[in-house]
Amino acid sequence: MTNVAVVGAQWGDEGKGKVVDWLSERADVVVRFQGGHNAGHTLVVDGEVYKLSLLPSGVVRGKLSVIGNGVVIDPWALFSEIDRLSAQGISVSPDVLKIADNACLILPIHGELDRAREEAAGGGRIGTTGRGIGPAYEDKVARRAVRVCDLAEPETLQFKLDRLLTHHNALRKGLGADPLDGTALLDQLREVAERFGPYVAPVWQILDEARRTGKRILFEGAQGAMLDVEHGTYPYVTSSNTVSGQAAAGSGMGPGAVAYVLGITKAYTTRVGSGPFPTELQDAVGERLGQRGNEFGTVTGRRRRCGWFDAVMVRQALKVGGVDGIVLTKLDVLDDMDELKVCVGYELDGRHIDHFPSGMAAQARVRPIYETLDGWRDSTKGARSWADLPASAVKYVRRIEELIETPVAILSTGPDREETILVHDPFAD
């Protein structure tokens, strides 16, 4: 059976939630492998809207859902999300959800540090969600993090917290914040430890068993390739690897576990927070895209910056991420426009370049080179086949395929899971 990884191919918010939900109906296991509750996936199922942050999208379908070791977990955010879904009639029991015992935790001190740093940075803010994801990954890499498994070992937990606070109190002093003694935090962790227990498992074993018995595994990415800590627009990136290679490391499986990589990209471009954005439109067209596309963050509610489709950036993201086919989402947002523009190259200091440069200053200086295409007046919303699309819409999609050098596997024409045109089934390979 083919296992599929779904990753974002822009700056996140590409519509991965709908795609993962659509695919999860045929999957047996759904795995989150990086990020934290800064991610936001919106699912629309039979008219009901579900907003997920930490939980894999498979929980809504009752599929076995795994939070892998590559994710950083805020226990309070996680259980709040579980309780919210319960109020909507979705039971997230330990039979449905498994949490990696070697995943690291996000603690309240991480969020405090995250927000304090952003405040101190002033105009140099990176644009984080302030939820502590970055500081938690820092502690993970520095080998001082508290992990899920530590909750079951009181002596280890005390040792880990003491070591962690030695570092954090020095940082807090530098930022003018009061030091912490850890007693209240220890009590808070003891309270959540009991609820965590039934969900915790060595998930690498569960996934290995699933693979060996021929079950289909769907790896669900968060954010997008251009927010990858190594391949994105550094330093305006997230703190984890968002490309498909992380699906293996962040779940405890080998790279051979992923047979097909599906990249998600909007028919235009959006970005939340700070950082370079060559095709950004700060005019009536950008405003129109934002309004028609309902471009507000699922997690933060922040308004997204909008612009034309950037084929240079997406092509680079697809190659770095090893993407086999894309899902093109929100095509319907472009309805009723006389003409559309697509970025086909950049100008940097008088030179034509065909890639997004790595340098921070160079990224800020690049200017888009556009190709203009005909728009269309007929609606594409809800289209279920190519025959339902206006000729100009089909030409737009085909031109994008040429420019990004990757085929469209699925075309999304609306937020509902059935508003989808399947060109190639990722699970069929």
mmCIF file of N, CA and C in Angstrom, residues 66-70 73 98-104 148-149 199-204 250-251:
data_model
loop_
_atom_site.group_PDB
_atom_site.id
_atom_site.type_symbol
_atom_site.label_atom_id
_atom_site.label_comp_id
_atom_site.label_asym_id
_atom_site.label_seq_id
_atom_site.Cartn_x
_atom_site.Cartn_y
_atom_site.Cartn_z
ATOM 1 N N VAL A 66 -2.078 9.815 15.139
ATOM 2 C CA VAL A 66 -0.820 9.779 15.895
ATOM 3 C C VAL A 66 -0.180 11.169 15.926
ATOM 4 N N ILE A 67 0.206 11.599 17.126
ATOM 5 C CA ILE A 67 1.043 12.791 17.274
ATOM 6 C C ILE A 67 2.464 12.293 17.450
ATOM 7 N N GLY A 68 3.297 12.524 16.446
ATOM 8 C CA GLY A 68 4.634 11.957 16.437
ATOM 9 C C GLY A 68 5.631 12.713 17.282
ATOM 10 N N ASN A 69 6.828 12.143 17.385
ATOM 11 C CA ASN A 69 7.888 12.700 18.230
ATOM 12 C C ASN A 69 8.398 14.051 17.721
ATOM 13 N N GLY A 70 8.150 14.371 16.438
ATOM 14 C CA GLY A 70 8.605 15.638 15.895
ATOM 15 C C GLY A 70 7.735 16.822 16.269
ATOM 16 N N ILE A 73 4.316 19.621 22.095
ATOM 17 C CA ILE A 73 2.936 19.526 22.571
ATOM 18 C C ILE A 73 2.696 20.392 23.794
ATOM 19 N N LYS A 98 -3.023 8.436 19.660
ATOM 20 C CA LYS A 98 -1.793 7.980 20.306
ATOM 21 C C LYS A 98 -0.754 9.101 20.249
ATOM 22 N N ILE A 99 -0.067 9.308 21.363
ATOM 23 C CA ILE A 99 0.920 10.376 21.479
ATOM 24 C C ILE A 99 2.294 9.768 21.731
ATOM 25 N N ALA A 100 3.275 10.203 20.964
ATOM 26 C CA ALA A 100 4.633 9.671 21.101
ATOM 27 C C ALA A 100 5.186 9.955 22.493
ATOM 28 N N ASP A 101 5.710 8.932 23.138
ATOM 29 C CA ASP A 101 6.252 9.107 24.489
ATOM 30 C C ASP A 101 7.530 9.935 24.497
ATOM 31 N N ASN A 102 8.183 10.061 23.345
ATOM 32 C CA ASN A 102 9.426 10.837 23.285
ATOM 33 C C ASN A 102 9.228 12.224 22.661
ATOM 34 N N ALA A 103 7.986 12.672 22.548
ATOM 35 C CA ALA A 103 7.716 14.036 22.099
ATOM 36 C C ALA A 103 8.000 15.018 23.228
ATOM 37 N N CYS A 104 8.380 16.239 22.878
ATOM 38 C CA CYS A 104 8.706 17.263 23.875
ATOM 39 C C CYS A 104 7.499 18.155 24.151
ATOM 40 N N VAL A 148 7.230 13.924 27.065
ATOM 41 C CA VAL A 148 5.992 13.279 27.507
ATOM 42 C C VAL A 148 6.287 12.146 28.481
ATOM 43 N N CYS A 149 7.297 11.346 28.196
ATOM 44 C CA CYS A 149 7.628 10.207 29.053
ATOM 45 C C CYS A 149 8.049 10.631 30.458
ATOM 46 N N TYR A 199 -3.063 7.910 26.582
ATOM 47 C CA TYR A 199 -2.791 8.239 25.180
ATOM 48 C C TYR A 199 -1.346 7.946 24.771
ATOM 49 N N VAL A 200 -0.453 7.792 25.739
ATOM 50 C CA VAL A 200 0.986 7.740 25.460
ATOM 51 C C VAL A 200 1.422 6.346 25.023
ATOM 52 N N ALA A 201 2.278 6.306 24.005
ATOM 53 C CA ALA A 201 2.766 5.021 23.507
ATOM 54 C C ALA A 201 4.055 5.234 22.718
ATOM 55 N N PRO A 202 4.846 4.165 22.549
ATOM 56 C CA PRO A 202 5.984 4.229 21.609
ATOM 57 C C PRO A 202 5.407 4.132 20.196
ATOM 58 N N VAL A 203 5.043 5.260 19.618
ATOM 59 C CA VAL A 203 4.262 5.229 18.380
ATOM 60 C C VAL A 203 5.036 4.661 17.202
ATOM 61 N N TRP A 204 6.351 4.669 17.274
ATOM 62 C CA TRP A 204 7.126 4.087 16.189
ATOM 63 C C TRP A 204 6.787 2.608 16.021
ATOM 64 N N GLY A 250 10.145 12.651 12.092
ATOM 65 C CA GLY A 250 9.189 13.130 13.085
ATOM 66 C C GLY A 250 8.146 12.125 13.499
ATOM 67 N N SER A 251 8.231 10.915 12.918
ATOM 68 C CA SER A 251 7.270 9.877 13.287
ATOM 69 C C SER A 251 7.943 8.596 13.759
#
